[in-house]
Coordinates of C-alpha atoms in Angstrom, one line a residue:
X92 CA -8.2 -28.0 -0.1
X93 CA -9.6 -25.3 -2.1
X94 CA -7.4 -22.8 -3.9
X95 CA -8.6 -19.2 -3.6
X96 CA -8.1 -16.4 -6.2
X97 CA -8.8 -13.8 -3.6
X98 CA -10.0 -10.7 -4.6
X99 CA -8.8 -8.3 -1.3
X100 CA -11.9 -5.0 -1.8
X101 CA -11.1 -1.9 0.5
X102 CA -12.8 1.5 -0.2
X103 CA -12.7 5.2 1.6
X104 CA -15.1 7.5 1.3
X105 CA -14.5 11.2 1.2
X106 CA -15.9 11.5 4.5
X107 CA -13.3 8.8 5.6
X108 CA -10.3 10.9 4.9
X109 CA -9.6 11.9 8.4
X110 CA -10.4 8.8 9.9
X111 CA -6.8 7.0 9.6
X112 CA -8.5 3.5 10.9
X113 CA -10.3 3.4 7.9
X114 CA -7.1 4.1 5.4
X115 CA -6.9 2.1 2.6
X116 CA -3.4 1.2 3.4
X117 CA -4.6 0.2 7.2
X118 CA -7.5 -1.7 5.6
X119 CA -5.1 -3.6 3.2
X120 CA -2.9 -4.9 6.1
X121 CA -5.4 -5.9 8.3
X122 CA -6.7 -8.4 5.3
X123 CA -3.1 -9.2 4.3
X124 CA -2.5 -10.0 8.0
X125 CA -5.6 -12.0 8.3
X126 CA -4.6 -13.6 5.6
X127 CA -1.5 -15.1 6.6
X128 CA -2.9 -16.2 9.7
X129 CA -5.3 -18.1 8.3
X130 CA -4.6 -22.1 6.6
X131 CA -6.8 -22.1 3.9
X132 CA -5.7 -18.7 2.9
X133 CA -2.4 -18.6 3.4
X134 CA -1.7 -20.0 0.0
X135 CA -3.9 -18.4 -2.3
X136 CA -3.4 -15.6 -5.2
X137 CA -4.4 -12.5 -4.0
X138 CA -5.5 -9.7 -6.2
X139 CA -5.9 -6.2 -4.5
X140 CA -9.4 -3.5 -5.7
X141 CA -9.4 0.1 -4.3
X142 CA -12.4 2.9 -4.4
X143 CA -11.0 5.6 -3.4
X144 CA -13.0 8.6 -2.5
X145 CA -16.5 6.5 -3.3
X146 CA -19.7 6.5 -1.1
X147 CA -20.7 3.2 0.0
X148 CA -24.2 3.9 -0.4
X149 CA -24.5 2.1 -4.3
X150 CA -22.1 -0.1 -6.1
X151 CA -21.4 1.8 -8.8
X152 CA -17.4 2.3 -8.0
X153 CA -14.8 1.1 -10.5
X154 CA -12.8 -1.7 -8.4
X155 CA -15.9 -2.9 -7.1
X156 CA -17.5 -3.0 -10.3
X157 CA -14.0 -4.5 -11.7
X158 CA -14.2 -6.7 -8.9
X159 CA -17.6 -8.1 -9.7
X160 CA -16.9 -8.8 -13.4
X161 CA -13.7 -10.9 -12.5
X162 CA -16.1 -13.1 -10.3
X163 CA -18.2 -13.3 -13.1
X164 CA -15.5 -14.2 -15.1
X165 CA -14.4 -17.0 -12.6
X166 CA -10.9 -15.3 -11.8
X167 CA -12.2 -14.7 -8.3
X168 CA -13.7 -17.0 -6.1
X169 CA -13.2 -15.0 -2.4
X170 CA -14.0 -11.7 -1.4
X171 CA -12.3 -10.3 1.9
X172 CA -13.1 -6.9 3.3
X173 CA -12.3 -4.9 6.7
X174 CA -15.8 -4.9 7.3
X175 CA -19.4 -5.3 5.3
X176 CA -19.8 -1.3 5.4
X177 CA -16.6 -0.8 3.0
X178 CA -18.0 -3.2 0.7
X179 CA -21.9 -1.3 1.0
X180 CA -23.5 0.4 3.1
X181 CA -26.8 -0.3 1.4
X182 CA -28.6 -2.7 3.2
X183 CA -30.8 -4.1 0.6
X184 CA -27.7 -4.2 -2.0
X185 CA -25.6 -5.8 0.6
X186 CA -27.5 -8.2 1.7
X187 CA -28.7 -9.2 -1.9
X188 CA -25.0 -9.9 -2.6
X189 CA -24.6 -12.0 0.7
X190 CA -27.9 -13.8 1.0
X191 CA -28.2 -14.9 -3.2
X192 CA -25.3 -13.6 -5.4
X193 CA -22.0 -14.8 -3.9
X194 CA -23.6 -18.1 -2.7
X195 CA -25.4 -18.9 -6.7
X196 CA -21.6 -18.0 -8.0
X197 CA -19.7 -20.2 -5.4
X198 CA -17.9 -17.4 -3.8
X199 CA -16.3 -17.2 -0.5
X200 CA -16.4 -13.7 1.7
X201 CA -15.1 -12.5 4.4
X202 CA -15.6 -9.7 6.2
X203 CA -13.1 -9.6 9.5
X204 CA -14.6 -7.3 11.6
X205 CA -18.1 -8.2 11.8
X206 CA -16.7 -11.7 12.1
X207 CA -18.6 -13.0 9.0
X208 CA -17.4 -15.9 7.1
X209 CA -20.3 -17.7 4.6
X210 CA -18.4 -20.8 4.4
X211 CA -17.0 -21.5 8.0
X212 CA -20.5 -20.5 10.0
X213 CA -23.0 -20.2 7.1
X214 CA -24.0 -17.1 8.6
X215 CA -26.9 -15.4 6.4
X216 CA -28.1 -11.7 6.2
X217 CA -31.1 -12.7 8.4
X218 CA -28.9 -13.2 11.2
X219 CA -30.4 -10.5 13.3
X220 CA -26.5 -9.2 14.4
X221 CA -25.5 -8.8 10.8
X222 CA -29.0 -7.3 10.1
X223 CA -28.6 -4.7 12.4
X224 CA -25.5 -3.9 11.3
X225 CA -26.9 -3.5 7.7
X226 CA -29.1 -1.3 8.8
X227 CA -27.3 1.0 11.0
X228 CA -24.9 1.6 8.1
X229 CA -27.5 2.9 5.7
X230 CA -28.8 5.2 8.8
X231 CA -25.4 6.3 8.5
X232 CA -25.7 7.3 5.0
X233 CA -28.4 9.4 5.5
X234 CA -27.3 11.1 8.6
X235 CA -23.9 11.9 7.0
X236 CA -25.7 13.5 4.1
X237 CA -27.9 15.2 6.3
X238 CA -25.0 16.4 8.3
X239 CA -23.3 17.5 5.2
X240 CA -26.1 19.6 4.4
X241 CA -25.9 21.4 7.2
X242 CA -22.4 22.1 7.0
X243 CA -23.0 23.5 3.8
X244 CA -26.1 25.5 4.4
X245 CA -24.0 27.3 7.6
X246 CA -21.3 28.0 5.3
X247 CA -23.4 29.9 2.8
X248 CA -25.3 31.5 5.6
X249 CA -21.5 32.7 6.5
X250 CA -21.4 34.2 3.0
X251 CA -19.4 31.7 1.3
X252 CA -20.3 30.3 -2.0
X253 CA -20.0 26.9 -2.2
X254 CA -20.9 26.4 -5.9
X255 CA -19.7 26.6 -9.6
X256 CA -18.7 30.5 -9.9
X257 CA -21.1 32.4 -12.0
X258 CA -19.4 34.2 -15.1
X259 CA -17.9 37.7 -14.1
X260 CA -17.9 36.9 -11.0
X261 CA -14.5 35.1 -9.2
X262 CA -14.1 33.8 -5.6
X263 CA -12.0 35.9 -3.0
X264 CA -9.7 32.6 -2.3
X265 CA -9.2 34.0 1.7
X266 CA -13.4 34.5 2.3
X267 CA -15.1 31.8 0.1
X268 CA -17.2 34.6 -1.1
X269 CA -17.9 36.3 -4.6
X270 CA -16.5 39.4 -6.1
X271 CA -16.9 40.8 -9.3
X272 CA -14.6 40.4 -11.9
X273 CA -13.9 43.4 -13.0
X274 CA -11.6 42.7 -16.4
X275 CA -14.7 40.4 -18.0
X276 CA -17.8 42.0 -16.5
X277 CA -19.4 43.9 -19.1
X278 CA -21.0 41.2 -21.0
X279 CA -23.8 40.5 -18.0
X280 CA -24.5 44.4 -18.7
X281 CA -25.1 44.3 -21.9
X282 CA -26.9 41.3 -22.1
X283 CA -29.8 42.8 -19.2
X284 CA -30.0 45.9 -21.5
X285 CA -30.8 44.8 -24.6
X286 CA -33.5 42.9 -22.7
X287 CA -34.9 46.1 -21.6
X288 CA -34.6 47.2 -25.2
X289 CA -35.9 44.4 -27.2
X290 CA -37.8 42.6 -24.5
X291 CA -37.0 39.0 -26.5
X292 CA -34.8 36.2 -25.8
X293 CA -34.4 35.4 -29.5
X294 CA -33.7 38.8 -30.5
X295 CA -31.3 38.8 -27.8
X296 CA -28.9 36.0 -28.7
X297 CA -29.1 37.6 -32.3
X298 CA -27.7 40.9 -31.7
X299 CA -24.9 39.4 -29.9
X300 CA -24.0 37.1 -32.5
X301 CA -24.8 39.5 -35.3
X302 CA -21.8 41.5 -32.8
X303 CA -19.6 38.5 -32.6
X304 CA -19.6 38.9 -29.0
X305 CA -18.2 35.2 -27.5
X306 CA -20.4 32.9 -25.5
X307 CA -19.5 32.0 -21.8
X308 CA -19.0 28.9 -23.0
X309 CA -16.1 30.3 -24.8
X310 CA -14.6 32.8 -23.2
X311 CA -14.2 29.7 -20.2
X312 CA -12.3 28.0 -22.8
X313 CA -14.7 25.4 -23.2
X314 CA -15.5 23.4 -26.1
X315 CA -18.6 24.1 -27.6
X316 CA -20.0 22.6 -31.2
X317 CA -21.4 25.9 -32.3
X318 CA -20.1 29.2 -30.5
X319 CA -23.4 31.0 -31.0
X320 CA -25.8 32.3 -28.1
X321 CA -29.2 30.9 -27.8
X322 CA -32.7 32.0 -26.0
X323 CA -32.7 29.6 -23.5
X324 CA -28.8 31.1 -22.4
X325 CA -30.4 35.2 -22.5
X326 CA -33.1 33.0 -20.4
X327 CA -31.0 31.4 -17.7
X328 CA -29.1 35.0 -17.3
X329 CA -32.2 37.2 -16.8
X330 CA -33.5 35.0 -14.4
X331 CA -30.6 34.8 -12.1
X332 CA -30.7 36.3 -9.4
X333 CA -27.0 36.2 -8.4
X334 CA -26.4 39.1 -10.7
X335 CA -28.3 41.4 -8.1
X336 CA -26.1 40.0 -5.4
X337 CA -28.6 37.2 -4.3
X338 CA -27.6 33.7 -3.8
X339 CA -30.1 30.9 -4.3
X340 CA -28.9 27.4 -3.1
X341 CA -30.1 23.6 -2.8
X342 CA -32.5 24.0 -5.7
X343 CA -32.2 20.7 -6.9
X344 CA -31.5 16.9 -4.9
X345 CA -29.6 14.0 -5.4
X346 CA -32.6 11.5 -5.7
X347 CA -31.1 7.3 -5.4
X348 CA -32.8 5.0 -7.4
X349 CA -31.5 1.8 -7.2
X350 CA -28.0 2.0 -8.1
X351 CA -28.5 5.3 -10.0
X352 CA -28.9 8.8 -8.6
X353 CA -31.0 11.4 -10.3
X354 CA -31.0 15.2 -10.0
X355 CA -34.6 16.5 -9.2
X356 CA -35.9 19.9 -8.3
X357 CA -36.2 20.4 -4.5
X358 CA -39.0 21.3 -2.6
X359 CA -39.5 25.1 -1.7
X360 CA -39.0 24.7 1.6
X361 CA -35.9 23.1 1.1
X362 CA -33.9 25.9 -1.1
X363 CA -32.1 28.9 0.7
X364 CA -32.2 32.2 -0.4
X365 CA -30.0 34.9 0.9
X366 CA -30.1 38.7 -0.5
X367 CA -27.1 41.1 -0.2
X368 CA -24.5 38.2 -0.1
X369 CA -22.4 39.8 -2.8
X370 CA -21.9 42.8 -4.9
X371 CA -24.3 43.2 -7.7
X372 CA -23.9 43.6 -11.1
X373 CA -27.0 44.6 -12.2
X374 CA -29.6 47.0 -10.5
X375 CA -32.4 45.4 -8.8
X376 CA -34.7 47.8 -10.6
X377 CA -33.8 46.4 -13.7
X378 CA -34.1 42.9 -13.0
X379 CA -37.5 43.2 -11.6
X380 CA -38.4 44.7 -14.6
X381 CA -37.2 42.3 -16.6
X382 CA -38.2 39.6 -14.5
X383 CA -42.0 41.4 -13.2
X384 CA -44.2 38.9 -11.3
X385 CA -41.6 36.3 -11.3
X386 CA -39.9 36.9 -8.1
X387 CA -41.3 38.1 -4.9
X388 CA -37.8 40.1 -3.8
X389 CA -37.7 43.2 -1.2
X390 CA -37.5 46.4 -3.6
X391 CA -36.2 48.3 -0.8

């Protein structure tokens, strides 16, 4: 009889969280139970790998990523999950693990639900029920993301802002939505008029170092090599248009490729823009001034 080093994987996803089935606790029982009740199992080392809070939609997730180097190392030599969607819910991934990995490195797994076993029925990936299953968990993916969008996109239409807090601005804990700061709100001020006086970036950043006046950077207590401003910052505050009480969201995606996700610029269509969702800090006149034939915003 073989002696298994079993390497017992469970994972929840943030989405998971309210669904007390899929608790990592309830997943580790179910395996634990399974795995007394089984002979060739019963007598094996056991070695436990949590993701907690990790999407199942790439592998890159500590345990699992701990759990793969340990079969590589030959310290594992069985995998057990609740079910193939905690260990991926990519079906190309998964099945490239099932169908060629695991069986090349002599590797037992189990996955109790979906009553998958690759040494007691030499079931394969091609086996149109597992297939299926595959599949419908990467349609799951999307639609969650999808649905998360949309959650999201109703909150900001609600007037909540659901991103990183722009300086001098802070976050009404009660309403979600943004208020000025009035103790630290005079540097956005000063910045927007020596625009209109200098019209240059570089001259800009120069008369506010030549002033000593401290970066965002460090008046958020954030480490910085060189606590100077530069053009591109004067840039990236002129052109916002949350200073005018706007909010501009979704301008950039999540794009997967292969294991690694990239942030790229979304499609027009795709990015909301709300006016009025906040008070303003500097007068729209100004900024379209400053910021003429870049924006196409109701003067009114």
């Amino acid at each position: 009889m073989i002696k298994y080093n079993i390497g017992v994987y469970t994972r929840i996803s943030r989405e998971d969280v309210t669904e007390s089935n899929e608790s990592l606790i309830n997943q580790k029982n179910l395996i634990d139970m399974f795995i007394q009740k089984s002979n060739d199992l019963k007598v094996s080392n056991i070695f436990y790998y949590e993701d907690n809070g990790y999407s199942g939609s790439n592998f890159n997730r500590p345990a699992v990523e701990r759990l793969i180097k340990d079969i590589k190392d030959n310290k594992i030599n069985c995998v057990i999950v609740k079910d193939l969607s905690r260990f991926g819910r990519n079906y190309i991934q998964v099945s490239d693990y099932l169908d060629k990995i695991f069986p090349f490195m002599n590797v037992r797994f189990i996955a109790i639900n979906d009553d998958y076993d690759n040494i007691n029925n030499k079931n394969i990936t091609s086996n149109i029920d597992i297939s299926f299953k595959n599949l419908l968990y990467t349609y799951y993916i999307k639609d969650l993301a999808l649905k998360s969008k949309s959650t999201k996109i109703t909150k900001v239409k609600n007037g909540e802002y659901i991103w990183k807090v722009p300086f001098e601005y802070k976050k009404n804990p009660i309403t979600k939505r943004l208020e000025i700061d009035e103790e630290n709100a005079n540097i956005i001020k000063m910045i927007f008029n020596l625009q209109n006086e200098f019209n240059s970036y570089i001259r800009v950043s120069k008369e506010l170092n030549d002033k000593s006046i401290p970066t965002i950077r460090k008046l958020q207590n954030k480490p910085c090599k060189k606590e100077i401003w530069k053009s591109g910052d004067i840039r990236q505050i002129i052109i916002n248009e949350v200073y005018i009480g706007n909010t501009i969201g979704f301008k950039t995606r999540k794009k997967v490729m292969g294991d690694n996700k990239k942030t790229v610029k979304n499609i027009e269509d795709d990015i909301i823009r709300l006016e009025n969702t906040h008070p303003p800090i500097i007068d729209k006149e100004l900024f379209l001034k400053l910021n003429s034939k870049k924006f196409n915003i109701d003067k009114s």
